[in-house]
């Protein structure tokens, strides 16, 4: 099974949890044909370490054998960090991981009770969102080389897709190699798929407005059902 990136192998890492993950992955791989399987990556957030560990244990070769991989909401950070690691474009370090939360607070200017209180008051007084959309790309840039942000969706494997919600079309969209989003950069991808309603301003491009896929939970649930119906293993 693929070894983890060296930056995740450190003193104090939960070995028991790692052993549990390895055991479950090994059981899954024994009974699964990856070419008939879909991988849904959801949840997590900017911390992203647990998803990153699981993906690195799978390794690039197994990851690319999945029939389809679907990344939703803030889990996209871990997927993009994993892809950056594959391309030797990951700039995370032990120090950066330790300071991740502090750096995120500074990026959003919410360090300290006073600033956080002003944001809440602003939201209660009618502001439609708390943070500007460009903060999302800045969060990704914290852990990758600048060149990674400019990689096009067309350069990714066909099996990977990122889910977003288009406000004007009122539908979920899959950002993938063969879609109308093929010319988008990965910096633009993260700005739309993680734009949580009410928290971040939506991402606007080519006359359309895009937000986190969880904006429309019924459509997302229906998509999950369809993925499960057309794949033997999920």
PDB file of N, CA and C in Angstrom, residues 224-232 234:
ATOM      1  N   UNK A 224     -25.986  11.431  -5.638  1.00  0.00           N
ATOM      2  CA  UNK A 224     -25.373  10.316  -4.904  1.00  0.00           C
ATOM      3  C   UNK A 224     -26.096   9.015  -5.203  1.00  0.00           C
ATOM      4  N   UNK A 225     -27.425   9.048  -5.243  1.00  0.00           N
ATOM      5  CA  UNK A 225     -28.184   7.837  -5.552  1.00  0.00           C
ATOM      6  C   UNK A 225     -27.848   7.317  -6.951  1.00  0.00           C
ATOM      7  N   UNK A 226     -27.744   8.237  -7.902  1.00  0.00           N
ATOM      8  CA  UNK A 226     -27.421   7.830  -9.271  1.00  0.00           C
ATOM      9  C   UNK A 226     -26.025   7.216  -9.355  1.00  0.00           C
ATOM     10  N   UNK A 227     -25.083   7.796  -8.607  1.00  0.00           N
ATOM     11  CA  UNK A 227     -23.720   7.253  -8.591  1.00  0.00           C
ATOM     12  C   UNK A 227     -23.734   5.836  -8.031  1.00  0.00           C
ATOM     13  N   UNK A 228     -24.477   5.624  -6.969  1.00  0.00           N
ATOM     14  CA  UNK A 228     -24.557   4.293  -6.356  1.00  0.00           C
ATOM     15  C   UNK A 228     -25.255   3.296  -7.279  1.00  0.00           C
ATOM     16  N   UNK A 229     -26.234   3.764  -8.039  1.00  0.00           N
ATOM     17  CA  UNK A 229     -26.974   2.865  -8.927  1.00  0.00           C
ATOM     18  C   UNK A 229     -26.147   2.424 -10.141  1.00  0.00           C
ATOM     19  N   UNK A 230     -25.256   3.265 -10.594  1.00  0.00           N
ATOM     20  CA  UNK A 230     -24.510   2.905 -11.802  1.00  0.00           C
ATOM     21  C   UNK A 230     -23.115   2.334 -11.520  1.00  0.00           C
ATOM     22  N   UNK A 231     -22.789   2.147 -10.235  1.00  0.00           N
ATOM     23  CA  UNK A 231     -21.499   1.573  -9.887  1.00  0.00           C
ATOM     24  C   UNK A 231     -21.706   0.399  -8.933  1.00  0.00           C
ATOM     25  N   UNK A 232     -20.926  -0.634  -9.106  1.00  0.00           N
ATOM     26  CA  UNK A 232     -21.056  -1.827  -8.269  1.00  0.00           C
ATOM     27  C   UNK A 232     -20.606  -1.546  -6.837  1.00  0.00           C
ATOM     28  N   UNK A 234     -19.278   1.630  -4.075  1.00  0.00           N
ATOM     29  CA  UNK A 234     -19.171   3.075  -3.821  1.00  0.00           C
ATOM     30  C   UNK A 234     -18.604   3.266  -2.416  1.00  0.00           C
TER      31      UNK A 234
END
